[in-house]
PDB file of C-alpha atoms in Angstrom:
ATOM      1  CA  GLY A   6     -40.372 190.945  92.864  1.00  0.00           C
ATOM      2  CA  SER A   7     -40.735 194.675  92.403  1.00  0.00           C
ATOM      3  CA  THR A   8     -42.457 194.911  95.797  1.00  0.00           C
ATOM      4  CA  VAL A   9     -39.431 193.253  97.397  1.00  0.00           C
ATOM      5  CA  GLY A  10     -37.193 195.689  95.506  1.00  0.00           C
ATOM      6  CA  ARG A  11     -39.208 198.680  96.711  1.00  0.00           C
ATOM      7  CA  LEU A  12     -39.118 197.421 100.313  1.00  0.00           C
ATOM      8  CA  LEU A  13     -35.349 196.944 100.144  1.00  0.00           C
ATOM      9  CA  LYS A  14     -34.769 200.332  98.509  1.00  0.00           C
ATOM     10  CA  GLY A  15     -36.960 202.038 101.090  1.00  0.00           C
ATOM     11  CA  ASN A  16     -34.704 200.611 103.781  1.00  0.00           C
ATOM     12  CA  GLY A  17     -31.412 201.629 102.226  1.00  0.00           C
ATOM     13  CA  PHE A  18     -30.529 198.451 100.318  1.00  0.00           C
ATOM     14  CA  GLN A  19     -29.683 198.496  96.627  1.00  0.00           C
ATOM     15  CA  ALA A  20     -31.704 195.980  94.618  1.00  0.00           C
ATOM     16  CA  THR A  21     -31.209 195.251  90.945  1.00  0.00           C
ATOM     17  CA  ILE A  22     -34.248 193.912  89.136  1.00  0.00           C
ATOM     18  CA  LEU A  23     -34.217 191.783  85.981  1.00  0.00           C
ATOM     19  CA  ASP A  24     -37.397 191.656  83.919  1.00  0.00           C
ATOM     20  CA  HIS A  25     -38.321 190.559  80.412  1.00  0.00           C
ATOM     21  CA  ASP A  26     -41.355 192.855  80.107  1.00  0.00           C
ATOM     22  CA  SER A  27     -40.231 196.120  78.471  1.00  0.00           C
ATOM     23  CA  ASP A  28     -43.226 198.125  79.767  1.00  0.00           C
ATOM     24  CA  ARG A  29     -42.547 196.953  83.304  1.00  0.00           C
ATOM     25  CA  VAL A  30     -38.836 197.737  82.973  1.00  0.00           C
ATOM     26  CA  ARG A  31     -39.677 201.277  81.868  1.00  0.00           C
ATOM     27  CA  MET A  32     -42.173 201.777  84.699  1.00  0.00           C
ATOM     28  CA  LEU A  33     -39.732 200.487  87.336  1.00  0.00           C
ATOM     29  CA  ARG A  34     -36.891 202.626  85.977  1.00  0.00           C
ATOM     30  CA  ASP A  35     -39.192 205.665  85.974  1.00  0.00           C
ATOM     31  CA  ASN A  36     -39.737 204.994  89.678  1.00  0.00           C
ATOM     32  CA  GLY A  37     -36.032 205.032  90.461  1.00  0.00           C
ATOM     33  CA  LEU A  38     -35.250 201.325  90.544  1.00  0.00           C
ATOM     34  CA  LYS A  39     -32.195 199.790  88.893  1.00  0.00           C
ATOM     35  CA  VAL A  40     -33.577 197.416  86.247  1.00  0.00           C
ATOM     36  CA  PHE A  41     -32.097 195.305  83.463  1.00  0.00           C
ATOM     37  CA  TYR A  42     -34.170 194.052  80.547  1.00  0.00           C
ATOM     38  CA  GLY A  43     -33.808 190.419  79.536  1.00  0.00           C
ATOM     39  CA  ASP A  44     -33.952 186.761  80.474  1.00  0.00           C
ATOM     40  CA  ALA A  45     -32.518 186.107  83.943  1.00  0.00           C
ATOM     41  CA  ALA A  46     -31.690 182.554  82.842  1.00  0.00           C
ATOM     42  CA  ARG A  47     -28.838 184.019  80.771  1.00  0.00           C
ATOM     43  CA  THR A  48     -25.603 183.847  82.718  1.00  0.00           C
ATOM     44  CA  GLU A  49     -24.260 186.924  80.945  1.00  0.00           C
ATOM     45  CA  LEU A  50     -27.249 189.039  82.042  1.00  0.00           C
ATOM     46  CA  LEU A  51     -26.813 187.871  85.627  1.00  0.00           C
ATOM     47  CA  ARG A  52     -23.137 188.797  85.403  1.00  0.00           C
ATOM     48  CA  VAL A  53     -23.841 192.263  83.911  1.00  0.00           C
ATOM     49  CA  ALA A  54     -26.480 192.868  86.589  1.00  0.00           C
ATOM     50  CA  GLY A  55     -23.857 192.238  89.277  1.00  0.00           C
ATOM     51  CA  ALA A  56     -24.397 188.643  90.428  1.00  0.00           C
ATOM     52  CA  GLU A  57     -20.675 188.173  91.028  1.00  0.00           C
ATOM     53  CA  LYS A  58     -20.675 190.870  93.720  1.00  0.00           C
ATOM     54  CA  ALA A  59     -24.212 190.399  95.002  1.00  0.00           C
ATOM     55  CA  LYS A  60     -24.937 188.545  98.228  1.00  0.00           C
ATOM     56  CA  ILE A  61     -28.546 187.580  97.561  1.00  0.00           C
ATOM     57  CA  LEU A  62     -30.607 186.435  94.570  1.00  0.00           C
ATOM     58  CA  VAL A  63     -34.376 186.836  94.795  1.00  0.00           C
ATOM     59  CA  LEU A  64     -36.491 184.924  92.269  1.00  0.00           C
ATOM     60  CA  CYS A  65     -40.135 185.873  91.806  1.00  0.00           C
ATOM     61  CA  LEU A  66     -40.968 184.547  88.352  1.00  0.00           C
ATOM     62  CA  ASP A  67     -44.446 183.175  87.759  1.00  0.00           C
ATOM     63  CA  SER A  68     -43.092 179.857  86.522  1.00  0.00           C
ATOM     64  CA  PRO A  69     -41.581 177.541  89.147  1.00  0.00           C
ATOM     65  CA  GLU A  70     -39.696 175.797  86.355  1.00  0.00           C
ATOM     66  CA  ASP A  71     -38.092 179.075  85.254  1.00  0.00           C
ATOM     67  CA  ASN A  72     -37.218 179.896  88.856  1.00  0.00           C
ATOM     68  CA  TYR A  73     -35.541 176.517  89.257  1.00  0.00           C
ATOM     69  CA  THR A  74     -33.631 176.895  85.976  1.00  0.00           C
ATOM     70  CA  ILE A  75     -32.170 180.149  87.279  1.00  0.00           C
ATOM     71  CA  ILE A  76     -31.409 178.528  90.641  1.00  0.00           C
ATOM     72  CA  GLN A  77     -29.393 175.834  88.861  1.00  0.00           C
ATOM     73  CA  ILE A  78     -27.469 178.448  86.869  1.00  0.00           C
ATOM     74  CA  ALA A  79     -26.819 180.562  89.965  1.00  0.00           C
ATOM     75  CA  ARG A  80     -25.638 177.570  91.991  1.00  0.00           C
ATOM     76  CA  LYS A  81     -23.166 176.689  89.258  1.00  0.00           C
ATOM     77  CA  GLN A  82     -21.971 180.154  88.210  1.00  0.00           C
ATOM     78  CA  PHE A  83     -22.449 182.153  91.419  1.00  0.00           C
ATOM     79  CA  PRO A  84     -22.354 179.649  94.303  1.00  0.00           C
ATOM     80  CA  HIS A  85     -21.878 182.390  96.907  1.00  0.00           C
ATOM     81  CA  LEU A  86     -25.402 183.759  96.368  1.00  0.00           C
ATOM     82  CA  LYS A  87     -28.016 183.158  99.036  1.00  0.00           C
ATOM     83  CA  ILE A  88     -31.188 182.338  97.120  1.00  0.00           C
ATOM     84  CA  PHE A  89     -34.748 183.352  98.020  1.00  0.00           C
ATOM     85  CA  VAL A  90     -37.577 182.109  95.804  1.00  0.00           C
ATOM     86  CA  ARG A  91     -41.301 182.659  95.521  1.00  0.00           C
ATOM     87  CA  ALA A  92     -43.461 179.557  95.119  1.00  0.00           C
ATOM     88  CA  ARG A  93     -46.989 179.675  93.757  1.00  0.00           C
ATOM     89  CA  ASN A  94     -48.391 177.160  96.189  1.00  0.00           C
ATOM     90  CA  ARG A  95     -47.663 174.380  98.660  1.00  0.00           C
ATOM     91  CA  LEU A  96     -46.896 171.813  95.925  1.00  0.00           C
ATOM     92  CA  ASP A  97     -44.276 174.075  94.346  1.00  0.00           C
ATOM     93  CA  ASN A  98     -42.907 174.656  97.839  1.00  0.00           C
ATOM     94  CA  TYR A  99     -42.492 170.877  98.264  1.00  0.00           C
ATOM     95  CA  ASP A 100     -40.628 170.674  94.953  1.00  0.00           C
ATOM     96  CA  PHE A 101     -38.242 173.503  95.850  1.00  0.00           C
ATOM     97  CA  LEU A 102     -37.548 171.971  99.255  1.00  0.00           C
ATOM     98  CA  ASN A 103     -36.854 168.595  97.677  1.00  0.00           C
ATOM     99  CA  LYS A 104     -34.410 170.267  95.276  1.00  0.00           C
ATOM    100  CA  GLY A 105     -32.449 171.744  98.165  1.00  0.00           C
ATOM    101  CA  VAL A 106     -33.848 175.282  98.169  1.00  0.00           C
ATOM    102  CA  GLU A 107     -34.205 176.651 101.699  1.00  0.00           C
ATOM    103  CA  ASN A 108     -35.671 180.162 101.483  1.00  0.00           C
ATOM    104  CA  ILE A 109     -39.109 179.671  99.933  1.00  0.00           C
ATOM    105  CA  TYR A 110     -42.086 182.009 100.172  1.00  0.00           C
ATOM    106  CA  ARG A 111     -45.535 180.915  99.044  1.00  0.00           C
ATOM    107  CA  GLU A 112     -47.444 183.597  97.152  1.00  0.00           C
ATOM    108  CA  THR A 113     -50.733 183.239  98.942  1.00  0.00           C
ATOM    109  CA  LEU A 114     -49.726 182.137 102.443  1.00  0.00           C
ATOM    110  CA  GLY A 115     -49.167 185.612 103.919  1.00  0.00           C
ATOM    111  CA  THR A 116     -52.294 187.052 102.351  1.00  0.00           C
ATOM    112  CA  ALA A 117     -54.417 184.102 103.492  1.00  0.00           C
ATOM    113  CA  VAL A 118     -53.090 184.302 107.041  1.00  0.00           C
ATOM    114  CA  ASN A 119     -53.631 188.081 107.147  1.00  0.00           C
ATOM    115  CA  MET A 120     -57.194 187.569 105.948  1.00  0.00           C
ATOM    116  CA  GLY A 121     -57.780 184.857 108.549  1.00  0.00           C
ATOM    117  CA  VAL A 122     -56.422 187.135 111.283  1.00  0.00           C
ATOM    118  CA  ASP A 123     -58.763 189.931 110.160  1.00  0.00           C
ATOM    119  CA  ILE A 124     -61.703 187.502 110.150  1.00  0.00           C
ATOM    120  CA  LEU A 125     -60.818 186.312 113.670  1.00  0.00           C
ATOM    121  CA  GLN A 126     -60.839 189.963 114.784  1.00  0.00           C
ATOM    122  CA  ALA A 127     -64.146 190.638 113.003  1.00  0.00           C
ATOM    123  CA  ALA A 128     -65.600 187.590 114.756  1.00  0.00           C
ATOM    124  CA  GLY A 129     -64.700 189.102 118.122  1.00  0.00           C
ATOM    125  CA  MET A 130     -61.183 187.932 118.933  1.00  0.00           C
ATOM    126  CA  ARG A 131     -58.825 190.527 120.377  1.00  0.00           C
ATOM    127  CA  ARG A 132     -56.329 191.934 117.869  1.00  0.00           C
ATOM    128  CA  TYR A 133     -53.206 190.749 119.703  1.00  0.00           C
ATOM    129  CA  ALA A 134     -54.575 187.214 120.150  1.00  0.00           C
ATOM    130  CA  ALA A 135     -55.577 186.982 116.483  1.00  0.00           C
ATOM    131  CA  ARG A 136     -52.134 188.156 115.315  1.00  0.00           C
ATOM    132  CA  ARG A 137     -50.414 185.735 117.678  1.00  0.00           C
ATOM    133  CA  ILE A 138     -52.492 182.868 116.276  1.00  0.00           C
ATOM    134  CA  GLY A 139     -51.725 183.969 112.711  1.00  0.00           C
ATOM    135  CA  HIS A 140     -47.989 184.014 113.445  1.00  0.00           C
ATOM    136  CA  ARG A 141     -48.183 180.615 115.144  1.00  0.00           C
ATOM    137  CA  PHE A 142     -50.114 179.238 112.165  1.00  0.00           C
ATOM    138  CA  GLU A 143     -47.366 180.371 109.759  1.00  0.00           C
ATOM    139  CA  ILE A 144     -44.682 178.659 111.854  1.00  0.00           C
ATOM    140  CA  ILE A 145     -46.662 175.432 112.083  1.00  0.00           C
ATOM    141  CA  ASP A 146     -47.426 175.554 108.352  1.00  0.00           C
ATOM    142  CA  LYS A 147     -43.747 175.956 107.439  1.00  0.00           C
ATOM    143  CA  LEU A 148     -42.744 173.018 109.638  1.00  0.00           C
ATOM    144  CA  SER A 149     -45.566 170.891 108.249  1.00  0.00           C
ATOM    145  CA  THR A 150     -44.623 171.797 104.683  1.00  0.00           C
ATOM    146  CA  ARG A 151     -41.024 170.677 105.251  1.00  0.00           C
ATOM    147  CA  ARG A 152     -42.176 167.365 106.706  1.00  0.00           C
ATOM    148  CA  LEU A 153     -44.702 166.738 103.921  1.00  0.00           C
ATOM    149  CA  ALA A 154     -42.112 167.571 101.251  1.00  0.00           C
ATOM    150  CA  LYS A 155     -39.946 164.726 102.557  1.00  0.00           C
ATOM    151  CA  GLU A 156     -42.951 162.395 102.589  1.00  0.00           C
ATOM    152  CA  ARG A 157     -43.607 163.110  98.896  1.00  0.00           C
ATOM    153  CA  LEU A 158     -40.249 161.546  98.064  1.00  0.00           C
ATOM    154  CA  LYS A 159     -41.104 158.267  99.783  1.00  0.00           C
ATOM    155  CA  GLU A 160     -42.712 155.373  97.953  1.00  0.00           C
ATOM    156  CA  SER A 161     -44.751 154.602 101.059  1.00  0.00           C
ATOM    157  CA  PRO A 162     -45.407 157.821 102.978  1.00  0.00           C
ATOM    158  CA  THR A 163     -45.734 157.373 106.742  1.00  0.00           C
ATOM    159  CA  PHE A 164     -48.471 159.986 107.044  1.00  0.00           C
ATOM    160  CA  THR A 165     -50.879 161.908 104.831  1.00  0.00           C
ATOM    161  CA  ILE A 166     -51.709 165.545 104.227  1.00  0.00           C
ATOM    162  CA  LYS A 167     -54.978 164.957 106.090  1.00  0.00           C
ATOM    163  CA  GLU A 168     -53.038 163.748 109.140  1.00  0.00           C
ATOM    164  CA  ALA A 169     -50.705 166.756 108.884  1.00  0.00           C
ATOM    165  CA  LEU A 170     -53.693 169.147 108.769  1.00  0.00           C
ATOM    166  CA  GLU A 171     -55.246 167.452 111.802  1.00  0.00           C
ATOM    167  CA  ARG A 172     -51.934 167.835 113.664  1.00  0.00           C
ATOM    168  CA  GLU A 173     -51.752 171.519 112.677  1.00  0.00           C
ATOM    169  CA  ALA A 174     -55.228 172.085 114.129  1.00  0.00           C
ATOM    170  CA  GLU A 175     -54.188 170.434 117.380  1.00  0.00           C
ATOM    171  CA  LEU A 176     -51.153 172.710 117.670  1.00  0.00           C
ATOM    172  CA  LEU A 177     -53.181 175.889 117.247  1.00  0.00           C
TER     173      LEU A 177
END
């Protein structure tokens, strides 16, 4: 979350960070970021931090359950907020999608794709082609994830993860 905050601040946007680690709060404040100490699942802390006037809520907690708890609170108390959430992996991504969350970012997807792009380049592929394939892969993965999330809700899924992965390979 602090990386997102730094990126926003560096581009002229004010971000307010909530954290329950006092050492981290001190370090972030020392680096010029606006930070509140405490549990973001407390409505009063969200209010004091400015959720009523904010446009966007970014959740980057390690626990998907904690992220979803805060999403529920925000939807009830601050329904105007556009919510962005970090998911640990594809399974958490499915759960967030199935709970109506739209803006989900898997922790390892970007890093894995960047690594794959670098490996394609090291193996001899031209830089532009490798980046284009990496971007295409991310788009296909996001579409596949949405489809598989819906399948997880069905008693009798119409296709499997294996079939989805085979389809992804065909599209690349």
